[in-house]
Short mmCIF file of C-alpha atoms in Angstrom, two decimals:
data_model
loop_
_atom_site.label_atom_id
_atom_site.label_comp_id
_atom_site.label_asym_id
_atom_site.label_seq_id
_atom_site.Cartn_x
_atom_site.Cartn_y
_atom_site.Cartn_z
CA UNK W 155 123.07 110.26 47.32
CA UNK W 156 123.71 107.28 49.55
CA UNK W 157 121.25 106.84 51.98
CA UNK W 158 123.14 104.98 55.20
CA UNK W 159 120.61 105.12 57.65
CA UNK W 160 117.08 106.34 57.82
CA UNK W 161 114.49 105.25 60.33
CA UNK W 162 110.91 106.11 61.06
CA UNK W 163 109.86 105.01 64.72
CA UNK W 164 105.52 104.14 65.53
CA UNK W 165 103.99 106.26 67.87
CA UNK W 166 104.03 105.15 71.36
CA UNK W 167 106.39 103.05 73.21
CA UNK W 168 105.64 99.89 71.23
CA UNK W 169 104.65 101.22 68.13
CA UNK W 170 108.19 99.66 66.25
CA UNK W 171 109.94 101.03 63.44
CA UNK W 172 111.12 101.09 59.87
CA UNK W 173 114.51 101.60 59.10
CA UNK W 174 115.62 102.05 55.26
CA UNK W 175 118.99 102.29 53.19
CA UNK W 176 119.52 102.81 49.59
CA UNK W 177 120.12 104.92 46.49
CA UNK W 178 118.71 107.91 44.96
CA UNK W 179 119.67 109.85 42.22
CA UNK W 180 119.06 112.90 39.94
CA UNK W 181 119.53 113.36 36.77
CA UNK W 182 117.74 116.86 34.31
CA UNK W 183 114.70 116.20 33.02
CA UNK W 184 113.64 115.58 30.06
CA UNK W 185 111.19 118.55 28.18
CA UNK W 186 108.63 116.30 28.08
CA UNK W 187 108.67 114.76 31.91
CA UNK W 188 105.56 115.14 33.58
CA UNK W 189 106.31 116.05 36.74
CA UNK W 190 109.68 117.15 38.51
CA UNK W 191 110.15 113.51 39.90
CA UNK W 192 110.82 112.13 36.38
CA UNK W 193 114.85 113.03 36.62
CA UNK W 194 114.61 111.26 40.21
CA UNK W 195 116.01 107.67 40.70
CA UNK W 196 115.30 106.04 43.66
CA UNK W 197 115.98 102.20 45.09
CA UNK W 198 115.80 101.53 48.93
CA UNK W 199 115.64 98.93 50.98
CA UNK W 200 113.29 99.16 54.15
CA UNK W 201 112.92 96.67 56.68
CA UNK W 202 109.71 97.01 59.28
CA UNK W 203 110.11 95.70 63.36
CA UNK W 204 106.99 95.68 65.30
CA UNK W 205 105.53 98.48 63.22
CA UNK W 206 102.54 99.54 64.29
CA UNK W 207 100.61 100.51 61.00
CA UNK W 208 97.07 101.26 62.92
CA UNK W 209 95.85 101.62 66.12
CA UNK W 210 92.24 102.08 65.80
CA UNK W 211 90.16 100.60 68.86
CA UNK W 212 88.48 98.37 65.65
CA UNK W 213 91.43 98.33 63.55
CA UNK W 214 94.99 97.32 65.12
CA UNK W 215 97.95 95.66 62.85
CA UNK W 216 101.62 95.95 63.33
CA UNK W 217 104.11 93.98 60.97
CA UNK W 218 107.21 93.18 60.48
CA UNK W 219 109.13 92.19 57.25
CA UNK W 220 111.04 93.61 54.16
CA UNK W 221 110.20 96.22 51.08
CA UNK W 222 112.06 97.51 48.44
CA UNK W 223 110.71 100.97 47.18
CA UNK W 224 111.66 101.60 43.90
CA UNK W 225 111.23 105.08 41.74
CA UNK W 226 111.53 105.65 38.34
CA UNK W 227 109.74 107.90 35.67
CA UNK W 228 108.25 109.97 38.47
CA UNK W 229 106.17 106.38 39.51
CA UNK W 230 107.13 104.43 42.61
CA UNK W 231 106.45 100.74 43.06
CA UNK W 232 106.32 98.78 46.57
CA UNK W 233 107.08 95.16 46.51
CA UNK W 234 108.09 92.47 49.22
CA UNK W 235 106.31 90.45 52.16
CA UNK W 236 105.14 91.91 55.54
CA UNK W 237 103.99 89.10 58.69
CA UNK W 238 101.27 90.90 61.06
CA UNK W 239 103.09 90.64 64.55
CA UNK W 240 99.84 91.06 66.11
CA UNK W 241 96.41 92.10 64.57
CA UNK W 242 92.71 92.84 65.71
CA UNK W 243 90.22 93.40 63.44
CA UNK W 244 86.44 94.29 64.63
CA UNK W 245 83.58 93.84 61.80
CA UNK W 246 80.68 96.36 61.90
CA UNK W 247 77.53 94.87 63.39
CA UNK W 248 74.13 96.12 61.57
CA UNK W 249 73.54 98.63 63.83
CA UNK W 250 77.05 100.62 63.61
CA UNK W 251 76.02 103.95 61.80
CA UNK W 252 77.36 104.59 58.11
CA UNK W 253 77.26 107.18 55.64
CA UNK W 254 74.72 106.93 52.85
CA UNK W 255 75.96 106.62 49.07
CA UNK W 256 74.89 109.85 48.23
CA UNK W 257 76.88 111.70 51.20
CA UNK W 258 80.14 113.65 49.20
CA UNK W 259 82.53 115.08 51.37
CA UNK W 260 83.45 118.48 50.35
CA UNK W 261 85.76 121.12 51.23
CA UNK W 262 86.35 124.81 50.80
CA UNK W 263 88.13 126.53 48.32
CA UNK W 264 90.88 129.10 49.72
CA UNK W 265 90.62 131.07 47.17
CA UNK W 266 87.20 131.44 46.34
CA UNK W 267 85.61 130.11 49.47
CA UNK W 268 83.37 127.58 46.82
CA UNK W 269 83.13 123.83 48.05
CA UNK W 270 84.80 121.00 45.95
CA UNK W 271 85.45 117.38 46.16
CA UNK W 272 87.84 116.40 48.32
CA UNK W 273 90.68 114.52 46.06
CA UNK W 274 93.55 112.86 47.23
CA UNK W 275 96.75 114.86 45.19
CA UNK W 276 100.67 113.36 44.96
CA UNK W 277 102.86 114.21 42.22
CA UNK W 278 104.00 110.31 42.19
CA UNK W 279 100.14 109.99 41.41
CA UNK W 280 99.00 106.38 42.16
CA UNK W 281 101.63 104.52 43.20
CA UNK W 282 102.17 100.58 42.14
CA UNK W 283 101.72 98.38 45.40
CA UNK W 284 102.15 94.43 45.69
CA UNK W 285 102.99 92.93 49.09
CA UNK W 286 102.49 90.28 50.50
CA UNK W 287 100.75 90.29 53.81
CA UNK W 288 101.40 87.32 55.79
CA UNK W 289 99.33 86.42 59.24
CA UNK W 290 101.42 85.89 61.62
CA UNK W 291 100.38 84.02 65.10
CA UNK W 292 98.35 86.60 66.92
CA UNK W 293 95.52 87.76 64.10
CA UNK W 294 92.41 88.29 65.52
CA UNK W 295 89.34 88.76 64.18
CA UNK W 296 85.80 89.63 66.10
CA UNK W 297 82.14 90.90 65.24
CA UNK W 298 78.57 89.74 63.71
CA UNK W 299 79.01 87.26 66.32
CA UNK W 300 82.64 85.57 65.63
CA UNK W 301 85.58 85.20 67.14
CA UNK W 302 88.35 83.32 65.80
CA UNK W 303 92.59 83.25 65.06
CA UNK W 304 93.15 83.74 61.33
CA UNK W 305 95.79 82.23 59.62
CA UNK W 306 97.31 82.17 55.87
CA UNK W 307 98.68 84.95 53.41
CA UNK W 308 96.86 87.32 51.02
CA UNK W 309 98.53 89.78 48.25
CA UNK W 310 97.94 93.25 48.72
CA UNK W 311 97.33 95.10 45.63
CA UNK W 312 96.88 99.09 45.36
CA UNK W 313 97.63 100.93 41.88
CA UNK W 314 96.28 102.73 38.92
CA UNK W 315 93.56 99.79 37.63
CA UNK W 316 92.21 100.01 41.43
CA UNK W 317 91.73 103.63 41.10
CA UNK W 318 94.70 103.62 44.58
CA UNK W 319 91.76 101.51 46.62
CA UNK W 320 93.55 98.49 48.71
CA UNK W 321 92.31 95.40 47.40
CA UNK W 322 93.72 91.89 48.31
CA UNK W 323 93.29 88.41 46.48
CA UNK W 324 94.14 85.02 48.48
CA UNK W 325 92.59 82.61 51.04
CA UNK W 326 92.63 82.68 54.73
CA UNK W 327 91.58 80.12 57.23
CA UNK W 328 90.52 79.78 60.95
CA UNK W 329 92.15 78.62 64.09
CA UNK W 330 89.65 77.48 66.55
CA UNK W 331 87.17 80.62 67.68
CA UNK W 332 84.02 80.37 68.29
CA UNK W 333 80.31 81.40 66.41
CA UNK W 334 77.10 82.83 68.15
CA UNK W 335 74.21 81.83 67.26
CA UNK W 336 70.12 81.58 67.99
CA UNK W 337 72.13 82.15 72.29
CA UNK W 338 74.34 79.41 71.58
CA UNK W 339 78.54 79.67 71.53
CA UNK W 340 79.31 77.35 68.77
CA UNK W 341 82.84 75.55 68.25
CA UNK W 342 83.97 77.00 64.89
CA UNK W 343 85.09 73.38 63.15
CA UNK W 344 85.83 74.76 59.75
CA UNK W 345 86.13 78.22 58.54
CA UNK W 346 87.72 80.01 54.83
CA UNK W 347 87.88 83.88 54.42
CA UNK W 348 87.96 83.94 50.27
CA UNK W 349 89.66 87.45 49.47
CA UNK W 350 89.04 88.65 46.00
CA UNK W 351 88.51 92.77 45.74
CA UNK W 352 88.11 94.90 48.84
CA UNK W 353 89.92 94.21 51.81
CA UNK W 354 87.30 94.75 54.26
CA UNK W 355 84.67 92.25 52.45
CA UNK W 356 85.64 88.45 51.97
CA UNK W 357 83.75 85.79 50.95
CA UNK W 358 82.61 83.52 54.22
CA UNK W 359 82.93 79.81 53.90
CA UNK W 360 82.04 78.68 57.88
CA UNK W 361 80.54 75.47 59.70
CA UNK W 362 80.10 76.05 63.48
CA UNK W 363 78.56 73.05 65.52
CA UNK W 364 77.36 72.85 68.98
CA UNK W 365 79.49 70.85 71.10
CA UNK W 366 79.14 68.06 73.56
CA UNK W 367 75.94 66.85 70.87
CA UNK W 368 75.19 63.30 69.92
CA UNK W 369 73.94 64.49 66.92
CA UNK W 370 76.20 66.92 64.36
CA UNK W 371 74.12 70.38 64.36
CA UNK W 372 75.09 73.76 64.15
CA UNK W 373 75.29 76.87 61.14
CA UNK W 374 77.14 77.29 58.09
CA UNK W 375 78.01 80.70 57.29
CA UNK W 376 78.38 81.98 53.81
CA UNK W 377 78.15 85.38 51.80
CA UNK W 378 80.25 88.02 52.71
CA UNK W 379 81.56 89.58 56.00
CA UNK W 380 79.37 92.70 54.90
CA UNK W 381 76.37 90.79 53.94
CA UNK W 382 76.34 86.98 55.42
CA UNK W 383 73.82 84.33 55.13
CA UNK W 384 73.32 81.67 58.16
CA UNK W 385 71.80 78.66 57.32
CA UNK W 386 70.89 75.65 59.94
CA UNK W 387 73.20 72.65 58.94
CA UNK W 388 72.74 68.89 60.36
CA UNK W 389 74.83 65.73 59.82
CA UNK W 390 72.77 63.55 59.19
CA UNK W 391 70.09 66.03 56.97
CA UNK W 392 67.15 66.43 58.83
CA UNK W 393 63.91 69.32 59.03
CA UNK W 394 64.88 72.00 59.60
CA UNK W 395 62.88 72.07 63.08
CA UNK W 396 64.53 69.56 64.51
CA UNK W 397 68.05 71.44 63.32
CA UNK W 398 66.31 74.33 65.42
CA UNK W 399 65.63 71.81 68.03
CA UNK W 400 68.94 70.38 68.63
CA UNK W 401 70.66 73.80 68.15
CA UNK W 402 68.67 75.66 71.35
CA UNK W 403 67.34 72.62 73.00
CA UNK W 404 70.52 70.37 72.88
CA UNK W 405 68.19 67.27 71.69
CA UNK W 406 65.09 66.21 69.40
CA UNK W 407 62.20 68.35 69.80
CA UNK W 408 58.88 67.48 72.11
CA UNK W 409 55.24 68.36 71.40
CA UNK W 410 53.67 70.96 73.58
CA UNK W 411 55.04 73.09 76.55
CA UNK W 412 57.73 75.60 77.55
CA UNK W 413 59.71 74.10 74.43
CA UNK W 414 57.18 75.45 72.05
CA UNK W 415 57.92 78.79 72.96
CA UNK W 416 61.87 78.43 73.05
CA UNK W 417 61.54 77.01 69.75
CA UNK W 418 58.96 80.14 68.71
CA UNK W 419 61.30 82.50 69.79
CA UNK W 420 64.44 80.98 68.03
CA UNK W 421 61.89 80.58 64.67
CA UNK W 422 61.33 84.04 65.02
CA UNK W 423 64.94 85.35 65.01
CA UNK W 424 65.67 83.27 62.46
CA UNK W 425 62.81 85.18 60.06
CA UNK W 426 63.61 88.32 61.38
CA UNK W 427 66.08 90.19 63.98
CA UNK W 428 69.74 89.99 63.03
CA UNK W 429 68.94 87.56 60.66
CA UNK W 430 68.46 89.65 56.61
CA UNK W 431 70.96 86.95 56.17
CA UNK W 432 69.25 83.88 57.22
CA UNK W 433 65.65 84.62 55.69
CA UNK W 434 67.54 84.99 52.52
CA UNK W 435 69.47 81.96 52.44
CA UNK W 436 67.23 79.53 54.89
CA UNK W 437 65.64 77.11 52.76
CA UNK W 438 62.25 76.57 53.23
#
């Protein structure tokens, strides 16, 4: 069968569309074949326009670019290269509510009414992904207290050795944004997102200084975007009180006073608060 035309249109009136055109064949199958899709042959082309993958109020992406889908053996493949059109992505803060490890989703049984695991079932079983995603001009990215452009291209992986689970592997960097920190807006001056496993967990490689300073002062961010560590960071080194100093007061510190107390109260969110992150890393 020649496929001509085939097209698969986003929700909404901007949600885009896919359009696809190709090949597919059948042919008996063997005794042996696994499943009924091993006598199926299948090679399409599919180009995305604006399509809007997901629209989550945290989660929004739509791409555009080219796949080829190919099927053989009863296992498909995905290759090709996808830009993000536009893309907002909104991190978790420590207080948004999660399930525990030990919470397993089940589900009844029709037949029996028992509960089971809740398994995700295809006769293609897990199929072999690897695309790269490329971010295009407008991809956002917001929460634990950053705001920035991202920019750069990461391969998306999903297949058999990840068990199906989305995992991507490449570096992406920031464009401008901004950090907060100890009730400061910093100028993000340097920033790397290091993907190497699950999508939704880089590593964090970030300097954000006050601006408008004489002296360099600010936080570097590193860890992970589920687990980061904030450190105080000066050029020129210096104590890490007068770091503190220059960060909330804007200059060296003075003896005594209402600046005690500022200082107190920005010591005291950096031992405790939102910061699991900077006790662990600050160095004493």
């Amino acid at each position: 069968m020649v496929l001509e035309t085939f097209e698969l249109h986003g929700s909404g009136a901007q949600g885009g569309q896919l359009s696809a055109k190709g090949l597919i064949r059948w042919q008996p199958a063997a005794s042996s074949a696994r499943s009924a899709l091993d006598g199926v042959e299948m090679n399409l082309q599919m180009q995305a326009s604006g399509l809007r993958i997901t629209n989550r109020a945290d989660r929004r992406l739509s791409v555009s670019g080219e796949v080829s889908a190919r099927l053989e053996h009863g296992r498909m493949q995905l290759r090709g290269t996808l830009e993000a059109d536009s893309a907002l992505f909104i991190l978790a803060d420590d207080s948004t509510p999660t399930l525990g490890k030990d919470v397993v989703l089940l589900k009844a049984s029709p037949s029996t009414g028992t509960r089971q695991r809740t398994e995700a079932m295809s006769i293609m079983g897990l199929p072999d992904v690897q695309v790269w995603l490329r971010l295009g001009p407008d991809f956002q990215l917001r929460g634990q207290g950053m705001q920035t452009r991202l920019a750069g291209e990461v391969l998306l992986v999903s297949n058999e050795a990840s068990a199906g689970k989305p995992r991507l592997t490449g570096e992406v960097r920031t464009e401008g944004g901004r950090y907060r920190a100890y009730g400061q807006q910093l100028d993000i001056e340097q920033g790397l997102l290091r993907f190497g496993g699950p999508y939704d967990n880089p590593a964090l490689d970030i300097l954000a200084l006050r601006p408008n300073l004489a002296q360099r002062v600010g936080v570097r961010v590193t860890g992970t975007a589920m687990a980061p560590g904030i450190r105080l960071y000066a050029d020129p080194d210096m104590p890490d009180a007068d770091k503190l100093a220059w960060l909330v007061l804007g200059r060296s510190p003075a003896a005594g006073g209402a600046e005690s107390a500022v200082l107190q109260q920005a010591a005291l969110a950096l031992l405790g608060g939102n910061g699991k992150g900077l006790g662990k890393d600050r160095k004493s």
